[in-house]
């Protein structure tokens, strides 16, 4: 059966024709001391045929059964054209340049060259190793799909295709990296996504001049609007359903080969406190949980600094009975409140980091038992007060409510300068820190879009998409602040029709 010949690469830098021995010397010189590189030479009807590939990257059984056997069993002479037409593989293509040959070799293609031919034939027989689909680890959910991305880009793209079954879905391919190219995909809905956002994302990725790209989170740092801010400007997720929902709303997703996370852009500060579970719950319950996360964020940032400010400068803020208890608790503490708070915050971070790095069961034990034992020992040793332990534990617990790990870490880091300001200037220092954060957030952008949208600039119609949720039949518009091409998700008047069938 004849095979359809694929696109041929034309280039003025063609290295062919040449002898097989010359080709072997040229290619093996590029893979010196690489024992996985295989270059075999066969004699067929008086002509030499070269077959070469990197063994651990290809399916060697298919090379033997579907390539070598047909090559060596034919009675007539081979040419590149006849190989493409008669070898029972449909992934064949031809090329003429050394640069393209080396690129294809590194991604697992097998090359066949007939001596003195004007082009060389290659076949994709890639062998990829990747883990199976599993539950998300960093963004655990109770309701909704229980599947996470893997390191296989093909698998991740298939999952998105299963979720968004539309010809309108675009999976644009780019290559990033000079020495070690890696495939990057820009995912968006052609009839919904804002063209300016798509062009901006495409241009930022194309302009990268780097040796290699390690991960999607690394790419995120290269293409973000500001590299000096502590706040993440793009959302990083391992949940395919979140990517599908975000893309259907008119935003952009970026996936990177060998990375189990996707980048979502543009993003706002409020995006980092939204969970996919909010969509699967009743609107009033989802709104309550979302508001709870915002309150928890504020508590995490200001609670410990407020304790330090009140104990250091503002005793009048503490009720009299509580002040007596606090004075008795702090009577044996040798440190000022600011040092006491920083020590405890540092201990909490040590326990959290140790629990994250150790095996799961051991990490949970360290987090619970270590926290109880160390906390009790610190109080008995007189190094801190028992009330501060409660305050610091509540602040740490509040930071864990953020669905985004990156934002949760940012909140924990912000506490330290806030504690220092509270220890030096009291309530005035806390207000100074909050005003600085607000001004900083007002200046930030994500892919050119305001980071505090829809609060600034104020968009009343978008508040029900970030601060709270309304019933499903009122969610018929997309996020206006991101300027999608199609603002309406569905026809409201048709969607709310409810008809009973009388029996």
Tab-separated table of C-alpha atoms in Angstrom:
chain	number	residue	atom	x	y	z
A	1	UNK	CA	0.000	0.000	0.000
A	2	UNK	CA	1.354	3.412	-0.947
A	3	UNK	CA	1.878	6.067	1.634
A	4	UNK	CA	1.253	9.781	1.183
A	5	UNK	CA	4.513	11.674	1.075
A	6	UNK	CA	4.828	14.392	3.694
A	7	UNK	CA	6.135	17.925	3.251
A	8	UNK	CA	9.706	18.213	2.072
A	9	UNK	CA	12.134	20.690	3.576
A	10	UNK	CA	13.863	22.874	0.969
A	11	UNK	CA	16.964	24.738	2.048
A	12	UNK	CA	19.972	26.213	0.325
A	13	UNK	CA	22.184	24.675	3.043
A	14	UNK	CA	21.666	21.119	1.800
A	15	UNK	CA	24.526	18.748	2.633
A	16	UNK	CA	23.506	16.113	0.070
A	17	UNK	CA	24.449	14.210	-2.021
A	18	UNK	CA	27.303	12.459	-0.190
A	19	UNK	CA	28.587	8.971	0.495
A	20	UNK	CA	27.419	6.966	3.506
A	21	UNK	CA	30.933	7.003	4.967
A	22	UNK	CA	31.038	10.799	4.751
A	23	UNK	CA	27.627	11.024	6.435
A	24	UNK	CA	28.735	8.688	9.218
A	25	UNK	CA	31.824	10.778	9.905
A	26	UNK	CA	29.742	13.962	9.963
A	27	UNK	CA	26.961	12.688	12.258
A	28	UNK	CA	29.057	10.608	14.673
A	29	UNK	CA	31.302	13.626	15.167
A	30	UNK	CA	28.305	15.420	16.673
A	31	UNK	CA	27.587	12.516	19.052
A	32	UNK	CA	31.095	11.772	20.260
A	33	UNK	CA	31.201	9.534	23.377
A	34	UNK	CA	27.445	8.973	23.110
A	35	UNK	CA	27.093	5.200	23.403
A	36	UNK	CA	23.321	5.278	22.777
A	37	UNK	CA	23.765	6.580	19.238
A	38	UNK	CA	23.503	3.801	16.664
A	39	UNK	CA	24.710	4.151	13.066
A	40	UNK	CA	24.306	1.006	10.944
A	41	UNK	CA	25.337	0.510	7.308
A	42	UNK	CA	23.686	-2.085	5.044
A	43	UNK	CA	24.527	-3.263	1.502
A	44	UNK	CA	21.580	-3.518	-0.875
A	45	UNK	CA	21.997	-4.153	-4.623
A	46	UNK	CA	25.454	-2.667	-4.633
A	47	UNK	CA	24.441	0.496	-2.738
A	48	UNK	CA	25.064	1.399	0.851
A	49	UNK	CA	22.080	2.332	3.050
A	50	UNK	CA	22.606	4.096	6.386
A	51	UNK	CA	20.136	3.790	9.291
A	52	UNK	CA	20.862	5.792	12.420
A	53	UNK	CA	19.008	6.870	15.572
A	54	UNK	CA	19.364	7.300	19.367
A	55	UNK	CA	18.406	3.895	20.737
A	56	UNK	CA	16.735	4.804	24.033
A	57	UNK	CA	14.427	7.322	22.333
A	58	UNK	CA	12.893	5.081	19.665
A	59	UNK	CA	10.876	1.880	19.573
A	60	UNK	CA	13.573	-0.503	18.349
A	61	UNK	CA	11.097	-3.321	17.661
A	62	UNK	CA	9.264	-1.112	15.144
A	63	UNK	CA	12.578	-0.142	13.559
A	64	UNK	CA	13.292	-3.826	13.016
A	65	UNK	CA	9.819	-4.946	11.875
A	66	UNK	CA	8.511	-1.985	9.874
A	67	UNK	CA	11.678	-0.371	8.552
A	68	UNK	CA	14.660	-2.710	8.266
A	69	UNK	CA	12.798	-5.805	7.021
A	70	UNK	CA	11.059	-3.984	4.108
A	71	UNK	CA	14.314	-2.180	3.265
A	72	UNK	CA	16.433	-5.317	3.035
A	73	UNK	CA	13.824	-7.598	1.427
A	74	UNK	CA	13.074	-5.489	-1.675
A	75	UNK	CA	14.437	-6.772	-4.963
A	76	UNK	CA	14.993	-3.428	-6.728
A	77	UNK	CA	17.005	-0.386	-5.738
A	78	UNK	CA	15.872	2.089	-3.127
A	79	UNK	CA	15.554	5.876	-3.413
A	80	UNK	CA	14.162	8.375	-0.930
A	81	UNK	CA	10.954	8.606	-2.956
A	82	UNK	CA	10.413	4.856	-3.100
A	83	UNK	CA	11.152	4.501	0.626
A	84	UNK	CA	8.418	7.007	1.482
A	85	UNK	CA	5.940	5.292	-0.831
A	86	UNK	CA	6.586	1.651	0.058
A	87	UNK	CA	7.739	1.432	3.678
A	88	UNK	CA	4.606	0.670	5.797
A	89	UNK	CA	4.936	3.736	8.033
A	90	UNK	CA	2.944	6.942	7.635
A	91	UNK	CA	5.187	9.298	9.632
A	92	UNK	CA	7.873	9.740	6.973
A	93	UNK	CA	9.347	13.048	5.833
A	94	UNK	CA	12.476	14.232	4.049
A	95	UNK	CA	15.081	16.858	4.812
A	96	UNK	CA	18.373	18.116	3.433
A	97	UNK	CA	20.058	20.180	6.177
A	98	UNK	CA	22.324	19.075	9.014
A	99	UNK	CA	20.589	21.318	11.547
A	100	UNK	CA	17.190	19.706	10.919
A	101	UNK	CA	18.699	16.218	11.084
A	102	UNK	CA	20.218	16.881	14.500
A	103	UNK	CA	16.974	18.417	15.812
A	104	UNK	CA	14.919	15.422	14.706
A	105	UNK	CA	17.429	12.942	16.066
A	106	UNK	CA	17.133	14.488	19.522
A	107	UNK	CA	13.354	14.115	19.555
A	108	UNK	CA	13.412	10.428	18.607
A	109	UNK	CA	13.265	10.130	14.811
A	110	UNK	CA	14.945	7.363	12.776
A	111	UNK	CA	16.882	8.305	9.619
A	112	UNK	CA	17.416	6.305	6.416
A	113	UNK	CA	19.854	7.464	3.743
A	114	UNK	CA	20.593	5.857	0.376
A	115	UNK	CA	24.127	6.645	-0.756
A	116	UNK	CA	24.469	9.679	-3.054
A	117	UNK	CA	20.773	10.547	-2.823
A	118	UNK	CA	19.784	14.248	-2.728
A	119	UNK	CA	17.756	13.997	0.486
A	120	UNK	CA	17.393	11.863	3.591
A	121	UNK	CA	14.248	10.174	4.933
A	122	UNK	CA	13.170	10.173	8.599
A	123	UNK	CA	10.379	8.448	10.538
A	124	UNK	CA	8.834	9.297	13.893
A	125	UNK	CA	9.169	6.156	16.045
A	126	UNK	CA	9.403	7.954	19.378
A	127	UNK	CA	9.280	6.024	22.635
A	128	UNK	CA	8.003	8.235	25.451
A	129	UNK	CA	7.986	7.397	29.133
A	130	UNK	CA	5.497	9.210	31.353
A	131	UNK	CA	3.429	8.503	34.415
A	132	UNK	CA	-0.229	7.596	34.257
A	133	UNK	CA	-3.032	10.028	34.992
A	134	UNK	CA	-3.494	10.547	38.723
A	135	UNK	CA	-5.210	12.796	41.250
A	136	UNK	CA	-3.900	16.350	41.722
A	137	UNK	CA	-1.369	16.749	44.527
A	138	UNK	CA	-1.122	20.518	45.019
A	139	UNK	CA	-4.706	21.535	44.165
A	140	UNK	CA	-6.793	18.906	45.875
A	141	UNK	CA	-10.527	19.115	45.216
A	142	UNK	CA	-13.525	17.307	46.713
A	143	UNK	CA	-16.015	17.984	43.912
A	144	UNK	CA	-15.300	17.877	40.207
A	145	UNK	CA	-12.930	15.817	38.001
A	146	UNK	CA	-10.203	14.012	39.943
A	147	UNK	CA	-7.462	14.102	37.304
A	148	UNK	CA	-4.282	16.151	36.920
A	149	UNK	CA	-1.876	16.926	34.104
A	150	UNK	CA	1.202	14.734	33.571
A	151	UNK	CA	4.646	15.435	32.109
A	152	UNK	CA	3.475	14.220	28.684
A	153	UNK	CA	2.415	17.148	26.507
A	154	UNK	CA	0.480	14.848	24.162
A	155	UNK	CA	-1.519	13.460	27.084
A	156	UNK	CA	-2.233	16.956	28.412
A	157	UNK	CA	-3.424	18.171	25.017
A	158	UNK	CA	-5.686	15.121	24.695
A	159	UNK	CA	-7.271	15.868	28.068
A	160	UNK	CA	-8.012	19.430	26.980
A	161	UNK	CA	-9.467	18.149	23.710
A	162	UNK	CA	-11.752	15.823	25.659
A	163	UNK	CA	-12.927	18.745	27.795
A	164	UNK	CA	-13.381	21.263	24.948
A	165	UNK	CA	-14.814	19.465	21.937
A	166	UNK	CA	-14.813	22.362	19.535
A	167	UNK	CA	-13.157	23.114	16.223
A	168	UNK	CA	-12.753	26.636	17.567
A	169	UNK	CA	-10.037	25.447	19.984
A	170	UNK	CA	-6.526	26.473	18.898
A	171	UNK	CA	-3.404	24.613	20.079
A	172	UNK	CA	-0.665	26.791	18.638
A	173	UNK	CA	2.828	25.251	18.593
A	174	UNK	CA	6.089	27.092	19.344
A	175	UNK	CA	9.633	25.884	20.040
A	176	UNK	CA	11.693	27.504	22.817
A	177	UNK	CA	15.395	26.952	23.526
A	178	UNK	CA	18.549	27.110	21.435
A	179	UNK	CA	20.583	24.182	22.759
A	180	UNK	CA	17.686	22.069	24.004
A	181	UNK	CA	14.480	23.035	22.150
A	182	UNK	CA	11.235	22.321	23.967
A	183	UNK	CA	7.708	22.405	22.597
A	184	UNK	CA	5.307	25.036	23.936
A	185	UNK	CA	1.584	25.187	23.148
A	186	UNK	CA	-0.625	28.290	23.363
A	187	UNK	CA	-4.241	27.216	23.930
A	188	UNK	CA	-7.197	29.533	23.305
A	189	UNK	CA	-10.633	29.800	21.685
A	190	UNK	CA	-10.304	31.535	18.338
A	191	UNK	CA	-13.721	33.228	18.395
A	192	UNK	CA	-13.557	34.301	22.059
A	193	UNK	CA	-9.988	35.145	23.114
A	194	UNK	CA	-8.823	38.720	22.758
A	195	UNK	CA	-6.406	38.959	19.812
A	196	UNK	CA	-4.190	41.492	21.580
A	197	UNK	CA	-3.671	39.095	24.488
A	198	UNK	CA	-2.913	36.186	22.150
A	199	UNK	CA	-0.446	38.248	20.122
A	200	UNK	CA	1.252	39.546	23.272
A	201	UNK	CA	1.681	36.040	24.681
A	202	UNK	CA	2.929	34.689	21.355
A	203	UNK	CA	5.439	37.501	20.928
A	204	UNK	CA	6.808	37.191	24.476
A	205	UNK	CA	7.436	33.478	23.985
A	206	UNK	CA	8.949	33.916	20.516
A	207	UNK	CA	11.319	36.630	21.766
A	208	UNK	CA	12.913	34.334	24.347
A	209	UNK	CA	16.615	33.746	23.655
A	210	UNK	CA	17.550	31.017	26.148
A	211	UNK	CA	19.504	27.753	26.029
A	212	UNK	CA	16.713	25.610	27.440
A	213	UNK	CA	13.353	25.827	29.178
A	214	UNK	CA	13.059	23.758	32.332
A	215	UNK	CA	9.357	24.020	33.162
A	216	UNK	CA	6.189	26.061	32.684
A	217	UNK	CA	6.849	27.864	35.974
A	218	UNK	CA	10.243	28.905	34.586
A	219	UNK	CA	8.581	30.153	31.401
A	220	UNK	CA	6.158	32.106	33.570
A	221	UNK	CA	9.053	34.010	35.146
A	222	UNK	CA	10.497	34.880	31.728
A	223	UNK	CA	7.301	36.268	30.220
A	224	UNK	CA	5.617	37.976	33.186
A	225	UNK	CA	5.074	41.721	33.161
A	226	UNK	CA	7.362	42.500	36.116
A	227	UNK	CA	10.236	40.385	37.419
A	228	UNK	CA	10.692	42.358	40.658
A	229	UNK	CA	7.308	41.898	42.337
A	230	UNK	CA	6.696	39.132	44.856
A	231	UNK	CA	3.163	38.516	43.574
A	232	UNK	CA	2.623	35.870	40.865
A	233	UNK	CA	1.189	37.441	37.713
A	234	UNK	CA	0.048	34.263	35.966
A	235	UNK	CA	-1.873	31.398	37.517
A	236	UNK	CA	-0.152	28.009	37.477
A	237	UNK	CA	-2.469	24.997	37.668
A	238	UNK	CA	-2.357	21.218	37.370
A	239	UNK	CA	-6.138	20.884	36.875
A	240	UNK	CA	-7.377	20.272	33.298
A	241	UNK	CA	-10.926	21.340	34.205
A	242	UNK	CA	-9.655	24.716	35.394
A	243	UNK	CA	-7.789	25.159	32.105
A	244	UNK	CA	-10.909	24.200	30.120
A	245	UNK	CA	-13.101	26.633	32.064
A	246	UNK	CA	-10.555	29.460	31.795
A	247	UNK	CA	-10.065	28.989	28.053
A	248	UNK	CA	-13.838	28.888	27.475
A	249	UNK	CA	-14.048	32.250	29.244
A	250	UNK	CA	-11.750	33.816	26.640
A	251	UNK	CA	-8.402	33.647	28.411
A	252	UNK	CA	-5.199	31.871	27.349
A	253	UNK	CA	-3.453	28.736	28.590
A	254	UNK	CA	0.176	27.781	27.924
A	255	UNK	CA	1.482	24.228	28.221
A	256	UNK	CA	5.127	23.171	28.105
A	257	UNK	CA	6.559	19.803	27.155
A	258	UNK	CA	7.649	17.741	30.185
A	259	UNK	CA	5.762	20.005	32.619
A	260	UNK	CA	2.699	18.887	34.658
A	261	UNK	CA	1.341	22.432	35.075
A	262	UNK	CA	-0.293	24.964	32.766
A	263	UNK	CA	-0.057	28.760	32.773
A	264	UNK	CA	-3.280	30.786	32.704
A	265	UNK	CA	-3.218	34.400	31.513
A	266	UNK	CA	-4.181	37.114	32.021
A	267	UNK	CA	-4.825	36.700	35.747
A	268	UNK	CA	-5.949	39.033	38.507
A	269	UNK	CA	-5.247	38.996	42.228
A	270	UNK	CA	-8.701	37.490	42.747
A	271	UNK	CA	-7.955	34.598	40.368
A	272	UNK	CA	-5.627	33.127	42.988
A	273	UNK	CA	-8.474	32.755	45.493
A	274	UNK	CA	-10.908	31.051	43.130
A	275	UNK	CA	-11.295	27.299	43.252
A	276	UNK	CA	-12.888	25.050	40.652
A	277	UNK	CA	-15.033	23.672	43.469
A	278	UNK	CA	-16.846	27.020	43.579
A	279	UNK	CA	-18.389	26.114	40.206
A	280	UNK	CA	-19.650	22.734	41.376
A	281	UNK	CA	-21.292	24.008	44.571
A	282	UNK	CA	-24.472	25.952	45.106
A	283	UNK	CA	-23.884	29.629	44.320
A	284	UNK	CA	-24.457	30.769	47.906
A	285	UNK	CA	-22.092	28.161	49.369
A	286	UNK	CA	-19.473	28.944	46.731
A	287	UNK	CA	-19.757	32.658	47.494
A	288	UNK	CA	-19.320	32.006	51.225
A	289	UNK	CA	-16.150	29.966	50.683
A	290	UNK	CA	-14.697	32.540	48.304
A	291	UNK	CA	-15.334	35.409	50.764
A	292	UNK	CA	-13.868	33.232	53.531
A	293	UNK	CA	-10.606	32.939	51.581
A	294	UNK	CA	-10.348	36.728	51.196
A	295	UNK	CA	-10.908	37.183	54.937
A	296	UNK	CA	-8.328	34.484	55.662
A	297	UNK	CA	-5.801	36.264	53.447
A	298	UNK	CA	-6.301	39.521	55.357
A	299	UNK	CA	-6.025	37.713	58.702
A	300	UNK	CA	-2.822	35.991	57.602
A	301	UNK	CA	-1.209	39.293	56.621
A	302	UNK	CA	-2.205	41.491	59.596
A	303	UNK	CA	-2.972	39.280	62.622
A	304	UNK	CA	0.589	38.691	63.876
A	305	UNK	CA	1.658	42.307	63.118
A	306	UNK	CA	-1.404	43.547	65.040
A	307	UNK	CA	-0.355	41.462	68.044
A	308	UNK	CA	3.164	42.886	67.887
A	309	UNK	CA	1.874	46.468	67.541
A	310	UNK	CA	-0.668	46.108	70.362
A	311	UNK	CA	1.762	44.512	72.821
A	312	UNK	CA	4.565	46.954	71.968
A	313	UNK	CA	2.767	50.304	71.657
A	314	UNK	CA	-1.007	50.068	71.959
A	315	UNK	CA	-1.995	48.349	75.221
A	316	UNK	CA	-5.247	50.341	75.177
A	317	UNK	CA	-6.493	48.155	72.308
A	318	UNK	CA	-6.431	45.038	74.500
A	319	UNK	CA	-9.373	44.369	76.890
A	320	UNK	CA	-8.396	44.647	80.578
A	321	UNK	CA	-8.980	40.997	81.491
A	322	UNK	CA	-7.092	39.815	78.419
A	323	UNK	CA	-4.323	42.291	79.214
A	324	UNK	CA	-3.826	40.705	82.657
A	325	UNK	CA	-3.623	37.231	81.092
A	326	UNK	CA	-1.244	38.478	78.448
A	327	UNK	CA	0.971	40.172	81.033
A	328	UNK	CA	1.198	36.977	83.066
A	329	UNK	CA	2.025	34.966	79.944
A	330	UNK	CA	4.766	37.383	78.900
A	331	UNK	CA	6.218	37.914	82.355
A	332	UNK	CA	8.994	35.341	81.823
A	333	UNK	CA	9.632	36.005	78.122
A	334	UNK	CA	13.087	37.602	77.668
A	335	UNK	CA	12.498	38.878	74.098
A	336	UNK	CA	10.570	41.899	72.840
A	337	UNK	CA	7.356	41.024	70.924
A	338	UNK	CA	8.916	41.587	67.472
A	339	UNK	CA	11.727	39.059	68.077
A	340	UNK	CA	9.296	36.651	69.718
A	341	UNK	CA	6.957	36.773	66.715
A	342	UNK	CA	9.713	36.350	64.115
A	343	UNK	CA	11.127	33.321	65.985
A	344	UNK	CA	7.732	31.617	66.054
A	345	UNK	CA	6.982	32.449	62.420
A	346	UNK	CA	10.365	31.035	61.460
A	347	UNK	CA	9.652	27.814	63.390
A	348	UNK	CA	6.301	27.441	61.621
A	349	UNK	CA	8.015	27.830	58.234
A	350	UNK	CA	10.639	25.248	59.189
A	351	UNK	CA	7.951	22.737	60.126
A	352	UNK	CA	6.010	23.429	56.921
A	353	UNK	CA	9.085	23.052	54.715
A	354	UNK	CA	10.208	19.886	56.501
A	355	UNK	CA	6.734	18.366	56.158
A	356	UNK	CA	6.674	19.171	52.444
A	357	UNK	CA	10.095	17.637	51.697
A	358	UNK	CA	9.746	14.439	53.728
A	359	UNK	CA	7.739	11.402	52.532
A	360	UNK	CA	3.985	11.927	52.880
A	361	UNK	CA	3.329	9.864	56.007
A	362	UNK	CA	6.461	11.077	57.777
A	363	UNK	CA	5.766	14.668	56.732
A	364	UNK	CA	2.275	14.602	58.259
A	365	UNK	CA	3.724	13.240	61.499
A	366	UNK	CA	6.386	15.931	61.627
A	367	UNK	CA	3.809	18.657	60.967
A	368	UNK	CA	1.376	17.587	63.697
A	369	UNK	CA	3.576	16.048	66.416
A	370	UNK	CA	6.474	18.448	65.825
A	371	UNK	CA	4.193	21.468	66.043
A	372	UNK	CA	2.604	20.326	69.299
A	373	UNK	CA	5.868	19.285	70.966
A	374	UNK	CA	7.896	22.314	69.912
A	375	UNK	CA	5.069	24.724	70.753
A	376	UNK	CA	4.644	23.268	74.231
A	377	UNK	CA	8.404	23.210	74.818
A	378	UNK	CA	8.836	26.822	73.709
A	379	UNK	CA	6.120	28.015	76.124
A	380	UNK	CA	7.511	26.009	79.050
A	381	UNK	CA	11.005	27.313	78.339
A	382	UNK	CA	9.691	30.869	78.602
A	383	UNK	CA	10.791	31.829	75.099
A	384	UNK	CA	7.305	32.927	74.014
A	385	UNK	CA	3.773	33.376	75.285
A	386	UNK	CA	1.002	30.877	74.703
A	387	UNK	CA	-1.220	33.579	73.181
A	388	UNK	CA	1.336	34.321	70.447
A	389	UNK	CA	1.422	30.628	69.529
A	390	UNK	CA	-2.334	30.776	68.917
A	391	UNK	CA	-1.940	33.974	66.856
A	392	UNK	CA	0.890	32.596	64.707
A	393	UNK	CA	-0.877	29.252	64.191
A	394	UNK	CA	-4.051	31.049	63.080
A	395	UNK	CA	-2.052	33.221	60.658
A	396	UNK	CA	-0.336	30.169	59.160
A	397	UNK	CA	-3.628	28.288	58.894
A	398	UNK	CA	-5.226	31.238	57.097
A	399	UNK	CA	-2.463	31.313	54.480
A	400	UNK	CA	-3.142	27.657	53.622
A	401	UNK	CA	-6.699	28.466	52.467
A	402	UNK	CA	-5.413	30.006	49.220
A	403	UNK	CA	-6.020	27.477	46.393
A	404	UNK	CA	-2.807	28.679	44.713
A	405	UNK	CA	0.427	27.475	46.305
A	406	UNK	CA	2.306	30.442	44.824
A	407	UNK	CA	-0.070	32.986	46.371
A	408	UNK	CA	-0.076	31.182	49.723
A	409	UNK	CA	3.717	31.369	49.817
A	410	UNK	CA	3.606	35.060	48.865
A	411	UNK	CA	1.252	35.833	51.758
A	412	UNK	CA	3.536	34.077	54.233
A	413	UNK	CA	6.559	36.042	53.020
A	414	UNK	CA	4.668	39.378	53.242
A	415	UNK	CA	4.076	38.796	56.970
A	416	UNK	CA	7.744	39.302	57.833
A	417	UNK	CA	8.107	42.935	56.632
A	418	UNK	CA	4.686	43.651	58.151
A	419	UNK	CA	5.893	42.348	61.531
A	420	UNK	CA	9.020	44.512	61.292
A	421	UNK	CA	6.944	47.608	60.483
A	422	UNK	CA	4.571	46.847	63.366
A	423	UNK	CA	7.491	46.410	65.756
A	424	UNK	CA	9.055	49.745	64.721
A	425	UNK	CA	6.012	51.985	64.154
A	426	UNK	CA	3.011	50.172	65.616
A	427	UNK	CA	-0.378	50.611	63.929
A	428	UNK	CA	1.081	53.369	61.756
A	429	UNK	CA	3.642	50.889	60.423
A	430	UNK	CA	0.910	48.370	59.585
A	431	UNK	CA	-1.081	51.029	57.735
A	432	UNK	CA	2.059	52.114	55.898
A	433	UNK	CA	2.677	48.510	54.821
A	434	UNK	CA	-0.927	47.988	53.679
A	435	UNK	CA	-0.903	51.259	51.713
A	436	UNK	CA	2.385	50.271	50.059
A	437	UNK	CA	0.901	46.887	49.078
A	438	UNK	CA	-2.222	48.551	47.686
A	439	UNK	CA	-0.227	51.044	45.604
A	440	UNK	CA	2.003	48.239	44.355
A	441	UNK	CA	-1.002	46.122	43.346
A	442	UNK	CA	-2.644	49.076	41.591
A	443	UNK	CA	0.454	49.463	39.413
A	444	UNK	CA	0.722	45.777	38.517
A	445	UNK	CA	-0.504	44.224	35.276
A	446	UNK	CA	-0.876	40.704	33.935
A	447	UNK	CA	-0.342	40.431	30.181
A	448	UNK	CA	-1.047	44.155	30.080
A	449	UNK	CA	-4.368	43.852	31.955
A	450	UNK	CA	-4.901	45.531	35.384
A	451	UNK	CA	-4.011	43.163	38.225
A	452	UNK	CA	-6.786	44.437	40.539
A	453	UNK	CA	-9.533	44.268	37.921
A	454	UNK	CA	-12.529	44.616	38.386
A	455	UNK	CA	-11.878	46.692	41.524
A	456	UNK	CA	-9.492	48.947	39.611
A	457	UNK	CA	-10.613	50.009	37.122
A	458	UNK	CA	-14.018	49.444	38.694
A	459	UNK	CA	-16.351	47.153	36.731
A	460	UNK	CA	-19.630	46.480	38.496
A	461	UNK	CA	-20.648	43.767	36.019
A	462	UNK	CA	-17.580	41.667	36.882
A	463	UNK	CA	-17.867	41.684	40.676
A	464	UNK	CA	-20.065	38.580	40.670
A	465	UNK	CA	-17.245	36.651	38.982
A	466	UNK	CA	-14.486	37.386	41.505
A	467	UNK	CA	-15.795	38.443	44.933
A	468	UNK	CA	-18.906	36.263	44.999
A	469	UNK	CA	-21.128	34.137	42.754
A	470	UNK	CA	-24.676	34.552	41.546
A	471	UNK	CA	-27.059	31.765	40.460
A	472	UNK	CA	-26.052	30.025	37.229
A	473	UNK	CA	-28.756	31.694	35.133
A	474	UNK	CA	-27.196	35.100	35.926
A	475	UNK	CA	-23.706	34.056	34.848
A	476	UNK	CA	-24.430	34.508	31.159
A	477	UNK	CA	-21.636	37.020	30.489
A	478	UNK	CA	-17.898	36.475	30.355
A	479	UNK	CA	-15.363	38.587	32.238
A	480	UNK	CA	-15.741	41.999	30.605
A	481	UNK	CA	-12.390	43.322	31.913
A	482	UNK	CA	-10.482	40.855	29.699
A	483	UNK	CA	-12.231	42.151	26.563
A	484	UNK	CA	-13.307	38.831	24.978
A	485	UNK	CA	-14.531	38.877	21.381
A	486	UNK	CA	-17.821	37.268	22.401
A	487	UNK	CA	-19.101	38.605	25.734
A	488	UNK	CA	-22.204	36.382	25.991
A	489	UNK	CA	-21.900	32.766	27.082
A	490	UNK	CA	-25.536	31.974	26.345
A	491	UNK	CA	-28.935	33.575	25.802
A	492	UNK	CA	-30.317	34.401	29.243
A	493	UNK	CA	-33.976	34.444	28.234
A	494	UNK	CA	-33.730	30.992	26.648
A	495	UNK	CA	-31.616	29.455	29.397
A	496	UNK	CA	-34.023	30.240	32.256
A	497	UNK	CA	-37.113	28.776	30.612
A	498	UNK	CA	-38.619	26.056	32.761
A	499	UNK	CA	-41.405	24.001	31.331
A	500	UNK	CA	-43.381	21.341	33.127
A	501	UNK	CA	-44.940	18.518	31.183
A	502	UNK	CA	-48.442	17.727	32.352
A	503	UNK	CA	-49.215	14.043	32.403
